[in-house]
mmCIF file of C-alpha atoms in Angstrom:
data_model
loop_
_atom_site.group_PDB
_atom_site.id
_atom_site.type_symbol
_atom_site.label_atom_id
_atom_site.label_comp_id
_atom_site.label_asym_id
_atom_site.label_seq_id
_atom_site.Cartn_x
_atom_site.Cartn_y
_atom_site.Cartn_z
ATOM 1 C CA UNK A 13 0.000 0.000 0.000
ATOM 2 C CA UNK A 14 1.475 3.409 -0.705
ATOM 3 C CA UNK A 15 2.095 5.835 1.581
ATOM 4 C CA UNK A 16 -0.298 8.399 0.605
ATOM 5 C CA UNK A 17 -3.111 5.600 0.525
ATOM 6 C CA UNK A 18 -1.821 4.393 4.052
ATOM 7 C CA UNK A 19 -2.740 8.254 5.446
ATOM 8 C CA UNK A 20 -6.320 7.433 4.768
ATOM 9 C CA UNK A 21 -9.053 4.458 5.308
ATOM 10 C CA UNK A 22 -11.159 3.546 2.627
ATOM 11 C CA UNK A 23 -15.050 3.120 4.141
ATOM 12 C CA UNK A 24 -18.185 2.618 3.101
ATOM 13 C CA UNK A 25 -20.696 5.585 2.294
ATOM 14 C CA UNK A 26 -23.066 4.631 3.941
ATOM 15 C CA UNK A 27 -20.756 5.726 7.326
ATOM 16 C CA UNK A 28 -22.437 7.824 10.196
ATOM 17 C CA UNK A 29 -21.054 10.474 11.864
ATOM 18 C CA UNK A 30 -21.681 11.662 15.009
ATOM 19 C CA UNK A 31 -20.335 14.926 17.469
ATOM 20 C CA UNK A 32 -21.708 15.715 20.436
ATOM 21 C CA UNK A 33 -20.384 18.276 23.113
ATOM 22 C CA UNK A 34 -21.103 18.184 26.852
ATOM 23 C CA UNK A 35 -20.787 20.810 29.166
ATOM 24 C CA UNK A 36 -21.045 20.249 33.402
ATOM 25 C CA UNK A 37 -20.168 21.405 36.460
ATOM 26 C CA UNK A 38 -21.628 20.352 40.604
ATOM 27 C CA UNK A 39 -24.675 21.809 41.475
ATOM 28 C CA UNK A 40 -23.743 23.373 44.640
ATOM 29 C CA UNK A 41 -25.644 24.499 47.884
ATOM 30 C CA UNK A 42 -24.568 28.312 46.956
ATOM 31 C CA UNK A 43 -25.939 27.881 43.390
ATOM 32 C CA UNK A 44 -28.798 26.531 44.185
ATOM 33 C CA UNK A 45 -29.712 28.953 46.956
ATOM 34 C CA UNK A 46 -29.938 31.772 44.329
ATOM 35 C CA UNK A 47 -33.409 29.718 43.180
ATOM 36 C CA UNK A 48 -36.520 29.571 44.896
ATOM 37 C CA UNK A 49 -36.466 25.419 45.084
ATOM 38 C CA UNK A 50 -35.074 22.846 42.942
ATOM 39 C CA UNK A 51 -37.547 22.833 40.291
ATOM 40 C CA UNK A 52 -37.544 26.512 39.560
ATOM 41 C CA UNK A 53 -33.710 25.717 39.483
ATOM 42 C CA UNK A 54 -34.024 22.994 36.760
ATOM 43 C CA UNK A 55 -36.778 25.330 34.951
ATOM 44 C CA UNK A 56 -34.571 28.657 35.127
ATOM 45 C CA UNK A 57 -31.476 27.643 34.240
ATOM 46 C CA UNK A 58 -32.343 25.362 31.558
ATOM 47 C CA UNK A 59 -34.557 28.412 29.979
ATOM 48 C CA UNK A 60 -31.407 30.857 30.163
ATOM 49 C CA UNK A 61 -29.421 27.481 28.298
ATOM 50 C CA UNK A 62 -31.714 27.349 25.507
ATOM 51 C CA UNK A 63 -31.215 31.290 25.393
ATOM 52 C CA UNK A 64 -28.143 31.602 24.822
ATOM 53 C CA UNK A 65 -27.252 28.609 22.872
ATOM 54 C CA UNK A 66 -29.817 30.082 19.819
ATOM 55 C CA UNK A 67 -27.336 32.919 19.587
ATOM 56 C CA UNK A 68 -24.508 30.648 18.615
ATOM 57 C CA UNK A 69 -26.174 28.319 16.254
ATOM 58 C CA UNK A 70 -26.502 25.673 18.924
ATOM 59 C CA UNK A 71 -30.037 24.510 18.118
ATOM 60 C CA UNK A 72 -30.077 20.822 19.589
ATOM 61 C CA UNK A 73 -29.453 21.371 23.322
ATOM 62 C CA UNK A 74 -30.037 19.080 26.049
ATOM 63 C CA UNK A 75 -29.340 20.070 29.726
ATOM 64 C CA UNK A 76 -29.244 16.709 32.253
ATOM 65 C CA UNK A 77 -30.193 17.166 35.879
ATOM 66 C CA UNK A 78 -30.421 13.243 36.278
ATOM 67 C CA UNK A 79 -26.653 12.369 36.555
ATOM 68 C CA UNK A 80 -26.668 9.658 33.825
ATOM 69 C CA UNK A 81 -24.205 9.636 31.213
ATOM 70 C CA UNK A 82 -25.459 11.367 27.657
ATOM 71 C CA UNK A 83 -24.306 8.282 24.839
ATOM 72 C CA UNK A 84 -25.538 9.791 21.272
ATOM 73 C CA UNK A 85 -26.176 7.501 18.271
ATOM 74 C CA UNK A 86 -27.380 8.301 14.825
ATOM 75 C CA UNK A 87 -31.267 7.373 13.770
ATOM 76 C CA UNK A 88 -33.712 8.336 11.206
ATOM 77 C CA UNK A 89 -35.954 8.871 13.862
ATOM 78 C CA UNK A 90 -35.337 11.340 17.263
ATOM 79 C CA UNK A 91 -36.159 9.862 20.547
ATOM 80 C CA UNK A 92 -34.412 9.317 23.982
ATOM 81 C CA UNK A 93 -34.331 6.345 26.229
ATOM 82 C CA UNK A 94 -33.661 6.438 29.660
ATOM 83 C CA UNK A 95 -32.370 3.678 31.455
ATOM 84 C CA UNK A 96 -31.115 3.989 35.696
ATOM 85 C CA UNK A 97 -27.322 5.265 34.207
ATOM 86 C CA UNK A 98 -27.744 6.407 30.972
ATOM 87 C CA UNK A 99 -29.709 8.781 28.385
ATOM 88 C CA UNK A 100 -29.380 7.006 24.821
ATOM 89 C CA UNK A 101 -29.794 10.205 21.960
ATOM 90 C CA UNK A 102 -30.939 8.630 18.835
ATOM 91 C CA UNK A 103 -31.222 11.237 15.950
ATOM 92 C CA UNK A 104 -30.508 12.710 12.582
ATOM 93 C CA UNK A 105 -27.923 15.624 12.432
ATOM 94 C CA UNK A 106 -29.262 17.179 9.226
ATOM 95 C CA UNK A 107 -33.255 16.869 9.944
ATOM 96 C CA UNK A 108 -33.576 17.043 13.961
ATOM 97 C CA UNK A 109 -33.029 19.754 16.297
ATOM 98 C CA UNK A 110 -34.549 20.111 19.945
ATOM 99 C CA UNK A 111 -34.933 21.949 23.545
ATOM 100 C CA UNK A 112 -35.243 19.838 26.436
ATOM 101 C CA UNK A 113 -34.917 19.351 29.934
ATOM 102 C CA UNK A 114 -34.364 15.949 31.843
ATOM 103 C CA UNK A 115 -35.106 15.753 35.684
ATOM 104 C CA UNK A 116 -36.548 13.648 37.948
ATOM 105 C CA UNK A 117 -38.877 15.111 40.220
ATOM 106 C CA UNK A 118 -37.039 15.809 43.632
ATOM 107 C CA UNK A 119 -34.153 14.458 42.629
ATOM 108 C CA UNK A 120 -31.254 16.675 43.182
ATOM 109 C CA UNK A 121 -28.729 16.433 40.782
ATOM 110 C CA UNK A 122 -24.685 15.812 41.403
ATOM 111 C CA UNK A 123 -23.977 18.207 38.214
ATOM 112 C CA UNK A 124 -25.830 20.020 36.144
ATOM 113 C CA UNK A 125 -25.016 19.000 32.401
ATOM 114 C CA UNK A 126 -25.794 20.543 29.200
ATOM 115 C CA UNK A 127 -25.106 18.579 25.645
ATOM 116 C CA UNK A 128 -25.093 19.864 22.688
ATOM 117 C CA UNK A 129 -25.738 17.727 19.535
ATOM 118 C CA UNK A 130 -23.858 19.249 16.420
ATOM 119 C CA UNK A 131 -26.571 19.651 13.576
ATOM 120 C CA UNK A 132 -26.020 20.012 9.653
ATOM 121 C CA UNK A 133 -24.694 17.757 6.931
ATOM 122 C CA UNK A 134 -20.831 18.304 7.178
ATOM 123 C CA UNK A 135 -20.157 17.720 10.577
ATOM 124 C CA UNK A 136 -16.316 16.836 10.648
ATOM 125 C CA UNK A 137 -15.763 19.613 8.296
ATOM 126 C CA UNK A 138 -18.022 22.410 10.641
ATOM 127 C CA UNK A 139 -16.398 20.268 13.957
ATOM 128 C CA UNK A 140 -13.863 23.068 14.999
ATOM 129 C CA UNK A 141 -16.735 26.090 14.060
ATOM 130 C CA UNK A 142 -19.345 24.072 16.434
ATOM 131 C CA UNK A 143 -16.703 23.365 19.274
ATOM 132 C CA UNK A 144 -15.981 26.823 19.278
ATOM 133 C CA UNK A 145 -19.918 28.015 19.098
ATOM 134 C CA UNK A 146 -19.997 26.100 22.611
ATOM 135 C CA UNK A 147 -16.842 28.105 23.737
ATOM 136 C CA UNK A 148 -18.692 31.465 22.641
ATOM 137 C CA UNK A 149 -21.418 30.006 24.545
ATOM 138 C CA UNK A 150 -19.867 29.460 28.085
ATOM 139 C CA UNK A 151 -17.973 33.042 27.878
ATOM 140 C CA UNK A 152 -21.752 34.547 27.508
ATOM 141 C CA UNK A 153 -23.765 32.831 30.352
ATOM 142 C CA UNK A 154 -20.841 32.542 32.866
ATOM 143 C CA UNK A 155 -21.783 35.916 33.748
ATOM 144 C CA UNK A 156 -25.164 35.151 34.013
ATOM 145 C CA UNK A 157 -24.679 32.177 36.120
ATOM 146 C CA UNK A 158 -25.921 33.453 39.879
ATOM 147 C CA UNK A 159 -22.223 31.479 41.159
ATOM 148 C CA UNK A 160 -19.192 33.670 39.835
ATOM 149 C CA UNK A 161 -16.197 31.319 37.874
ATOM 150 C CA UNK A 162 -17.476 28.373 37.811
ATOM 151 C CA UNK A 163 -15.208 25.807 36.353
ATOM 152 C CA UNK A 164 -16.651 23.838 33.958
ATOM 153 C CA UNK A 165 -15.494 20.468 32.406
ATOM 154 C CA UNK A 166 -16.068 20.485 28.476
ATOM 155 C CA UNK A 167 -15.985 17.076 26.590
ATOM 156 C CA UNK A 168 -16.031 17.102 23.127
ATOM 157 C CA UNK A 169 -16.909 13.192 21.312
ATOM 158 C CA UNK A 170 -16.805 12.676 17.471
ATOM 159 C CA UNK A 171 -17.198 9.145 15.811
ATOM 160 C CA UNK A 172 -17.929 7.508 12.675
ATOM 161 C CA UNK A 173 -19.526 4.344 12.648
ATOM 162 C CA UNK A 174 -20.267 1.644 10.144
ATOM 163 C CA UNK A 175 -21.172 -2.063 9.135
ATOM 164 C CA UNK A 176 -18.210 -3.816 8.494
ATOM 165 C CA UNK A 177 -19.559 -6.368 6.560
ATOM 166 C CA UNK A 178 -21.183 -3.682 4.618
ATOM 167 C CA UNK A 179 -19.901 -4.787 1.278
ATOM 168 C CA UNK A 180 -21.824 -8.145 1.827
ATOM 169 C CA UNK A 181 -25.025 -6.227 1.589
ATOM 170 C CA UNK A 182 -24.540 -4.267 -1.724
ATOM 171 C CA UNK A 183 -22.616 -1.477 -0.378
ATOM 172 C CA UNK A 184 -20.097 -1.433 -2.600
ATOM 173 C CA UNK A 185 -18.901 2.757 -2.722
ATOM 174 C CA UNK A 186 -16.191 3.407 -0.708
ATOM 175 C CA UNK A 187 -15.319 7.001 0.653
ATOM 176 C CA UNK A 188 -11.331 8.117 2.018
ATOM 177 C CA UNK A 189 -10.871 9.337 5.043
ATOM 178 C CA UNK A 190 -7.932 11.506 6.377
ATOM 179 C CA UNK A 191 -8.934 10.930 10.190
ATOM 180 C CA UNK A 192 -6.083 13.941 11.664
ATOM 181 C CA UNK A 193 -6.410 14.535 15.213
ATOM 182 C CA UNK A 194 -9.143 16.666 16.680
ATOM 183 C CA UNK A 195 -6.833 19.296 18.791
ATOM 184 C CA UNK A 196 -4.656 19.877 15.585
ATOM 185 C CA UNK A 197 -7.411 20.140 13.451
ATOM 186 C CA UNK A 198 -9.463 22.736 15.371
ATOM 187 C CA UNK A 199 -6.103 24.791 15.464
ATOM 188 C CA UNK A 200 -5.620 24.643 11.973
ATOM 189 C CA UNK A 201 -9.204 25.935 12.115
ATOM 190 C CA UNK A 202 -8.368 28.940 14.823
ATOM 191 C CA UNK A 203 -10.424 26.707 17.385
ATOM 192 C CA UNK A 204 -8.294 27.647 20.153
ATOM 193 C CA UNK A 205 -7.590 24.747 23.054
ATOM 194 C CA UNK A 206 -6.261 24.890 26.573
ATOM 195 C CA UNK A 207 -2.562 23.836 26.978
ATOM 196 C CA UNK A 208 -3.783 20.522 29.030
ATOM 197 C CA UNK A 209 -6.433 19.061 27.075
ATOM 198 C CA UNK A 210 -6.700 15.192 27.854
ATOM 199 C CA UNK A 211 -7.075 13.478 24.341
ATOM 200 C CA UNK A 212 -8.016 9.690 23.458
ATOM 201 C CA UNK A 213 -8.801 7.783 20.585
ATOM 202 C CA UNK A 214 -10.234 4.270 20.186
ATOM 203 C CA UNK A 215 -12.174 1.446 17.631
ATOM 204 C CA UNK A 216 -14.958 -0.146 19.445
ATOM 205 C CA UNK A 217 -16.045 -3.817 17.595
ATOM 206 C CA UNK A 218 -19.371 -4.855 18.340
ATOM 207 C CA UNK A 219 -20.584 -8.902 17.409
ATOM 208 C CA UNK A 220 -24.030 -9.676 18.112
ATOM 209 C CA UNK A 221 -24.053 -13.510 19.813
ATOM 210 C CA UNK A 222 -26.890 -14.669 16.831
ATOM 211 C CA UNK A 223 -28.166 -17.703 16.382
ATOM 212 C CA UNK A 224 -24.535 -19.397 14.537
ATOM 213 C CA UNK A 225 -22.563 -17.172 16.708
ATOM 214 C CA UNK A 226 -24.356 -19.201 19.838
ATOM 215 C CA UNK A 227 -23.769 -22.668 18.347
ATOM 216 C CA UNK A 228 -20.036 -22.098 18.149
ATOM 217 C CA UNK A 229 -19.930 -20.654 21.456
ATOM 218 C CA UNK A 230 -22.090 -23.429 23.258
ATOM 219 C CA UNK A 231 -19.919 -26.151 21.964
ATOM 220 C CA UNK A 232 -20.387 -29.263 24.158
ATOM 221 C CA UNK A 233 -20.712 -27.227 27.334
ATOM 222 C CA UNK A 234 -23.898 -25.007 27.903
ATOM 223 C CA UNK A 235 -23.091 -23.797 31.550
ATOM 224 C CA UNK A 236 -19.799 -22.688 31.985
ATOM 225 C CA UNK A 237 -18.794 -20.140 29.216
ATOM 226 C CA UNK A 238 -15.069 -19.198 29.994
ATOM 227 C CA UNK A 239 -13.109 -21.947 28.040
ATOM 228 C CA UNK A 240 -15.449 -20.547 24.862
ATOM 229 C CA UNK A 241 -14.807 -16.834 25.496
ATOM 230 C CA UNK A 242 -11.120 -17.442 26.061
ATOM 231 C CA UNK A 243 -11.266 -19.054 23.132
ATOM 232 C CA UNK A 244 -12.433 -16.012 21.686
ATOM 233 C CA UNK A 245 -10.064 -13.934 23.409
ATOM 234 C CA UNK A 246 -7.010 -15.393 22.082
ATOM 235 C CA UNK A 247 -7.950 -15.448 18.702
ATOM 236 C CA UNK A 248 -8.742 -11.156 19.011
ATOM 237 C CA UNK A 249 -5.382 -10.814 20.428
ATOM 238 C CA UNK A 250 -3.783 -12.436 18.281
ATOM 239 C CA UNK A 251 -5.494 -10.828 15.130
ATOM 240 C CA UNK A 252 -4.415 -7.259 17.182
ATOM 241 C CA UNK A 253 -0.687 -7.824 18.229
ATOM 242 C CA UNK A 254 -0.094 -9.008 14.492
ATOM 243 C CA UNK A 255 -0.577 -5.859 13.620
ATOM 244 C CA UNK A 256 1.221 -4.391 16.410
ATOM 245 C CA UNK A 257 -2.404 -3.049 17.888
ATOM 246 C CA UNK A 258 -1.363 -3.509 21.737
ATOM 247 C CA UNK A 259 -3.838 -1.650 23.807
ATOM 248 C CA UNK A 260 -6.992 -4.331 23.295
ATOM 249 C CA UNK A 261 -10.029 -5.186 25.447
ATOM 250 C CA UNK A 262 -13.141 -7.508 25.293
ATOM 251 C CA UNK A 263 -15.837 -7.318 26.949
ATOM 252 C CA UNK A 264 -18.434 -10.278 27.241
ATOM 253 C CA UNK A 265 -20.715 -9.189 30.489
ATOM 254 C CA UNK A 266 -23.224 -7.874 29.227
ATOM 255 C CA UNK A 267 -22.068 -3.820 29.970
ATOM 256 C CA UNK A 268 -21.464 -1.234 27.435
ATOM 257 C CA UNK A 269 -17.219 -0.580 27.773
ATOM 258 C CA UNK A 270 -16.291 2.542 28.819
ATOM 259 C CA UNK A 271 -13.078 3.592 27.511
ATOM 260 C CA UNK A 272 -11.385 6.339 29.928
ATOM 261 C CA UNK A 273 -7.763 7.655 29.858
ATOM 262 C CA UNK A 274 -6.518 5.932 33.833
ATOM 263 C CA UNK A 275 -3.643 8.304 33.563
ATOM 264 C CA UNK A 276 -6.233 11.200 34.729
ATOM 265 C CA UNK A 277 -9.161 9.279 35.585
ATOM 266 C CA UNK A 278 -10.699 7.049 38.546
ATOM 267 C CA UNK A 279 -12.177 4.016 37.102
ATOM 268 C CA UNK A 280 -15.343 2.545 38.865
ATOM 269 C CA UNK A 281 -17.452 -0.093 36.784
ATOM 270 C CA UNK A 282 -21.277 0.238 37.183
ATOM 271 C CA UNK A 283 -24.117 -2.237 36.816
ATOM 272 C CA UNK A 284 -24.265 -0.961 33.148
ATOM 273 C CA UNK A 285 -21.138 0.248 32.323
ATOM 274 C CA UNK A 286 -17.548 -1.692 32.250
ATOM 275 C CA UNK A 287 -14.914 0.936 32.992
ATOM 276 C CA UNK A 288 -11.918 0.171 30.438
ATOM 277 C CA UNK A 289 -8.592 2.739 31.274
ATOM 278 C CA UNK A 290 -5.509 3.248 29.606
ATOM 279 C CA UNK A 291 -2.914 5.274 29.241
ATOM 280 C CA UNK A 292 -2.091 6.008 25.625
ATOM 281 C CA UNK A 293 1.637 6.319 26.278
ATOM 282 C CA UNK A 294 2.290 3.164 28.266
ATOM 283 C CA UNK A 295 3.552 0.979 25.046
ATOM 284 C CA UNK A 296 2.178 -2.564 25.722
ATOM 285 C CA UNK A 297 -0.575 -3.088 28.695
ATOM 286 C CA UNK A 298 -1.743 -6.014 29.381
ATOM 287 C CA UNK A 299 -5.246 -7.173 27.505
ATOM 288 C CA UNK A 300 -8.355 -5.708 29.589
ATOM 289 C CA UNK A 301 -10.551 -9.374 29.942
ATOM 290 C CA UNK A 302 -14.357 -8.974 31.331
ATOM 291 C CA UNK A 303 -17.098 -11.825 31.308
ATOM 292 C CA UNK A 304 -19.024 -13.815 33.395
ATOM 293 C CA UNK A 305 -18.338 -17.593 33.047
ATOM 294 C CA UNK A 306 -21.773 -18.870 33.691
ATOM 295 C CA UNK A 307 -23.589 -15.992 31.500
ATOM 296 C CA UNK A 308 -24.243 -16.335 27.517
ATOM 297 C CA UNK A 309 -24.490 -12.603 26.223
ATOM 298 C CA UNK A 310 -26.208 -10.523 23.252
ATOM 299 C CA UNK A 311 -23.451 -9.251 22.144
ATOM 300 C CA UNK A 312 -19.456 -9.565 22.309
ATOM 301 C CA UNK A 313 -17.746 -5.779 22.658
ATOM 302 C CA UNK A 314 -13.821 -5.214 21.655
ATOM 303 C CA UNK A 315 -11.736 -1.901 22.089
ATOM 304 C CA UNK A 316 -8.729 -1.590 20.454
ATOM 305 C CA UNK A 317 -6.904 2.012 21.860
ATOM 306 C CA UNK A 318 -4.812 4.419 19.796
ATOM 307 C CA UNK A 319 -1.313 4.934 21.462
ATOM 308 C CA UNK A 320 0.687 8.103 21.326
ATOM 309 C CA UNK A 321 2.313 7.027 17.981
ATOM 310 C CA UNK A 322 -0.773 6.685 16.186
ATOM 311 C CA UNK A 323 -2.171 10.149 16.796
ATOM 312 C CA UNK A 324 -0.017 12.337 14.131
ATOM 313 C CA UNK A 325 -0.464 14.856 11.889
ATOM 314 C CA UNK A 326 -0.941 12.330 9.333
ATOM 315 C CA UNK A 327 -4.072 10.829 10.598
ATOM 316 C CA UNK A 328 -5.198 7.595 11.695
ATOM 317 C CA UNK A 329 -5.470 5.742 8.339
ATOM 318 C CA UNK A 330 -3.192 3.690 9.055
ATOM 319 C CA UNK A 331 -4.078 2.697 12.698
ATOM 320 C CA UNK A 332 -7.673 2.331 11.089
ATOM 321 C CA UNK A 333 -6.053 0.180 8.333
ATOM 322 C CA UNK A 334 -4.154 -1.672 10.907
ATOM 323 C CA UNK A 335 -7.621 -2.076 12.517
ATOM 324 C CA UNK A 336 -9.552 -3.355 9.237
ATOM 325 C CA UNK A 337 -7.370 -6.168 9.013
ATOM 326 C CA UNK A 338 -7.507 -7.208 12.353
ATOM 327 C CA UNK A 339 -10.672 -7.502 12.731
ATOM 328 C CA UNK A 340 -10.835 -9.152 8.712
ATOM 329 C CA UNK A 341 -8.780 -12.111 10.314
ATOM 330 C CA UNK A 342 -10.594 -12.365 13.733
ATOM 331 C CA UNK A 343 -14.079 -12.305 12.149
ATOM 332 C CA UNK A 344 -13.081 -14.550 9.451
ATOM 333 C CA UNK A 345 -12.284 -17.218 12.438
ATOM 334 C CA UNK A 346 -16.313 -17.555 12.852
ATOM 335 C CA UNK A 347 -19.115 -18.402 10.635
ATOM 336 C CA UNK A 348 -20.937 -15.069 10.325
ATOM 337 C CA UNK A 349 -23.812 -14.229 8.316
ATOM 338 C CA UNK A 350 -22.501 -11.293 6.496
ATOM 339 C CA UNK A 351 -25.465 -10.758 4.520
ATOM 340 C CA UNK A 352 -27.758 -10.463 7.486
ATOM 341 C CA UNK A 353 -25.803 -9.543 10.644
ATOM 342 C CA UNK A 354 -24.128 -6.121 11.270
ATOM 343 C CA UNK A 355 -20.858 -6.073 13.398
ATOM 344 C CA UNK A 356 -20.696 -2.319 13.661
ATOM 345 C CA UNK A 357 -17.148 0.118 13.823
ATOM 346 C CA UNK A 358 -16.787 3.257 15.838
ATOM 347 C CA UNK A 359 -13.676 5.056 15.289
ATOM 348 C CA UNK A 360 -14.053 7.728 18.249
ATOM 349 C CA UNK A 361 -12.239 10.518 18.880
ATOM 350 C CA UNK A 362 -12.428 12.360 23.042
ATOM 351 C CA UNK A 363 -11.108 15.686 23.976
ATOM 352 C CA UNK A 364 -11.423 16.790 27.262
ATOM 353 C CA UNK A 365 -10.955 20.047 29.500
ATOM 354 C CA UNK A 366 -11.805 22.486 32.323
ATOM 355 C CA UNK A 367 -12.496 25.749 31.690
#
């Protein structure tokens, strides 16, 4: 492969794109004491949100005062589902936009949380102008915040998801991406960034357990699991280190992974999520294992991290290349229904920061 072709990945277009901002800081007794009780909190403060966020273009705005975790996800259709630790966005960047508030009644929140959803057609091309809308937007209602400097943690997600097996199904077109990094690319777009933004980059692999996925799985044994998803471990490792992809993780539990830098944060697995940490610039960690020997699940989840080598001017074509064939030769070690079953790709892309 040349060089030039190695600086971008080759997908299908039919790929999704997603960005989504979020925005929080604690709710504290002094804020909330400016506010008759905690409703009129909620109701205020969400009102002046929605405000100010019109005046910068910001026109799909969500503020959370339930302390579950935002996940976003494209659809034809908007909706939100709640479950007890999440809020799952399903929408269409270039059709939906939307105001709205999320409390519980009574509930007092941890943090107060706004998201914004980017909106529009081009989204990695407008991701620097709508990253720096939400910038424009903090500097205006700071000031109108009843608590003066508040500190506010800003985390800005973009990924691109798509089927894998997508040329099984008639999707033949292919698209090339030059995936750069996001904090070089907003400053190439005067999208200014604090000095100690926290960055991460990852592939998430998701396998749904169907009906032939089960029978390989079950083998002669139909209680105890490991032996089978060992099995599968070793052949996704294997597929990885052969392409020197060393910072790997399956999950097979039955929670979504949660992919965290450990260098900066405390990791604390949930009943829904599986907290999965590393450190981009440790060279070769140890493979991050999680299932549940006696428990069959809907779905088998891999990570495979970008390390500090990856994340260059040049893009990550050719970690995602790297990626493509691994995944090529550890799918090809199963007898999967291309044609019918979807084993979906996110290439994600975190920035995170205080200001």
């Amino acid at each position: 492969m040349s060089v030039s072709r190695q600086k971008k990945v080759y997908l299908p277009t039919a790929t999704r794109k997603n960005q989504y901002i979020s925005v929080g800081f604690p709710l504290t007794d002094a804020f909330l004491a400016s506010y008759t009780d905690l409703e009129n909190c909620y109701y205020e403060f969400s009102k002046l949100v929605y405000q100010v966020a019109e005046k910068h273009d910001l026109f799909n705005v969500h503020v959370i005062a339930t302390d579950k975790l935002p996940m976003v996800r494209f659809h034809s259709e908007a909706y939100c589902l709640s479950t007890e630790e999440q809020l799952r966005f399903f929408y269409n960047p270039a059709h939906h936009e939307a105001n709205r508030l999320h409390s519980i009644s009574g509930y007092r929140a941890k943090k107060l949380k706004i998201v914004f959803l980017a909106t529009g057609t081009e989204l990695r091309s407008n991701s620097a102008t709508f990253h720096a809308n939400v910038q424009k937007f903090m500097a205006e209602i700071k000031p109108l915040l009843p608590i003066a400097n508040i500190q506010m943690k800003v985390r800005d997600h973009q990924h691109i998801s798509y089927d894998f097996f997508a040329k099984n199904k008639g999707i033949k077109e292919t698209y090339g991406y030059k995936l750069r990094a996001v904090d070089n690319r907003y400053k190439r777009r005067e999208c200014n960034l604090p000095e100690d933004v926290s960055t991460l980059n990852y592939v998430t692999v998701s396998i749904p357990v169907g009906r032939r996925i089960k029978k390989q799985l079950l083998s002669e044994n139909t209680t105890n699991f490991g032996p089978s998803y060992q099995n599968v471990a070793d052949k996704f490792i294997a597929a990885t280190k052969e392409r020197q992809l060393l910072r790997v993780a399956m999950v097979a539990n039955g929670k979504v992974p949660l992919v965290r830098n450990s260098k900066f944060e405390r990791l604390n697995s949930t009943a829904e999520f599986q907290m999965v940490g590393f450190d981009p610039n440790t060279e070769a960690p140890a493979p991050i294992l999680h299932w549940e020997d006696d428990k069959l699940v809907e779905a088998l989840r891999f990570v495979i991290v970008a390390g500090k080598n990856d994340s260059n001017d040049e893009g990550f074509g050719r970690f995602m290349n790297q990626v493509e064939d691994a995944v090529r030769s550890f799918t090809n070690e199963f007898d999967i229904d291309k044609e019918h079953i979807d084993v979906i790709l996110r290439f994600h892309q975190h920035l995170s920061y205080k200001a």
